[in-house]
Coordinates of C-alpha atoms in Angstrom, one line a residue:
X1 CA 0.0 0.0 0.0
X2 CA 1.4 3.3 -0.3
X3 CA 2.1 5.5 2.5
X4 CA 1.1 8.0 1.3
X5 CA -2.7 7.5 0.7
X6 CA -4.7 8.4 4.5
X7 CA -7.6 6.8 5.5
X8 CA -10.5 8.5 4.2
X9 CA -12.9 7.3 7.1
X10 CA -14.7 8.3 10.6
X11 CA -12.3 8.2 13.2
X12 CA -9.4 9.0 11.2
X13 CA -10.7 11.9 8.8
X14 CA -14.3 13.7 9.8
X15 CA -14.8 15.1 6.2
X16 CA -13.4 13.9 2.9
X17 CA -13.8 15.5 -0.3
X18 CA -14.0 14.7 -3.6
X19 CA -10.6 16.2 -4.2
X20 CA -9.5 13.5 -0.9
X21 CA -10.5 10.9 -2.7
X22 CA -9.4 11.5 -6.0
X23 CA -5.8 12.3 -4.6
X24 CA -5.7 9.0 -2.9
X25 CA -7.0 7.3 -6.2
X26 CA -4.3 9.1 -8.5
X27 CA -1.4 8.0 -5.7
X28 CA -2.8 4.5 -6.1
X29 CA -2.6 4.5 -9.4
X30 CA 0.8 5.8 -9.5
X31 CA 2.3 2.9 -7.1
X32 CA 0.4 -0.1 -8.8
X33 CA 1.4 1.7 -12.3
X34 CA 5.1 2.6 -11.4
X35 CA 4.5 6.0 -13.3
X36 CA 4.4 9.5 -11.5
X37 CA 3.0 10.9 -15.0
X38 CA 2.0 8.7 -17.9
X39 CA 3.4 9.1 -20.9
X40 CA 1.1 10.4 -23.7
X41 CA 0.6 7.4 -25.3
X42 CA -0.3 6.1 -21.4
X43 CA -2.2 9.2 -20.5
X44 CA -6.1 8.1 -21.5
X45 CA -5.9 4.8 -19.4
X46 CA -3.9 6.3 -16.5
X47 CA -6.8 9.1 -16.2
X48 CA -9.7 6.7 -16.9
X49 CA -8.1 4.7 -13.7
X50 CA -7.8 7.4 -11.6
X51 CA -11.7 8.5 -12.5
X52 CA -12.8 4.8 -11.8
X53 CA -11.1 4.5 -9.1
X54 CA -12.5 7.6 -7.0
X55 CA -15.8 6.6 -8.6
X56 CA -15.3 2.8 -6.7
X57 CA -13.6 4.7 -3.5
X58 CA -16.6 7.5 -3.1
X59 CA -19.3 4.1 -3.3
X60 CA -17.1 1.8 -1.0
X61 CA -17.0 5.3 1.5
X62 CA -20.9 6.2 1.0
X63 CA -21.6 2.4 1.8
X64 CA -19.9 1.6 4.9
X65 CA -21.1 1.7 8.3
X66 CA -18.3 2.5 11.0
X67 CA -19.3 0.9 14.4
X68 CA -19.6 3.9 17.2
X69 CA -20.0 6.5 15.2
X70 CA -23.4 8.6 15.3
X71 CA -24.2 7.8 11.3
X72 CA -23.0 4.0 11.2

């Protein structure tokens, strides 16, 4: 996992943005692809995997249910 990418959850972060989210999504994407920017040949499938990405992180986020706190 990389060190850099926070926990985006209730205790650890009280609000996330979209911007949170998407940051965490394009740091993933730049450990598992070993890029720090894609090349332009690379660039449409590094961005598309960055967008699904935060689209899959913002669903996982909006779904769970955190024991303790006053929404989960």
């Amino acid at each position: 996992m990389c060190r850099s990418i926070k926990t985006l959850r209730p205790p650890f972060t009280d609000e996330v943005t979209e911007e949170d989210i998407r940051a965490a999504a394009l740091q993933y994407v730049r450990k598992i692809s070993g890029f720090r920017a894609p090349a332009a040949h690379n660039a449409e499938a590094f961005d598309r995997a960055v967008k699904e990405i935060t689209q899959a992180s913002t669903a996982l986020l909006a779904s769970l249910q955190v024991r303790g706190s006053a929404t989960g």
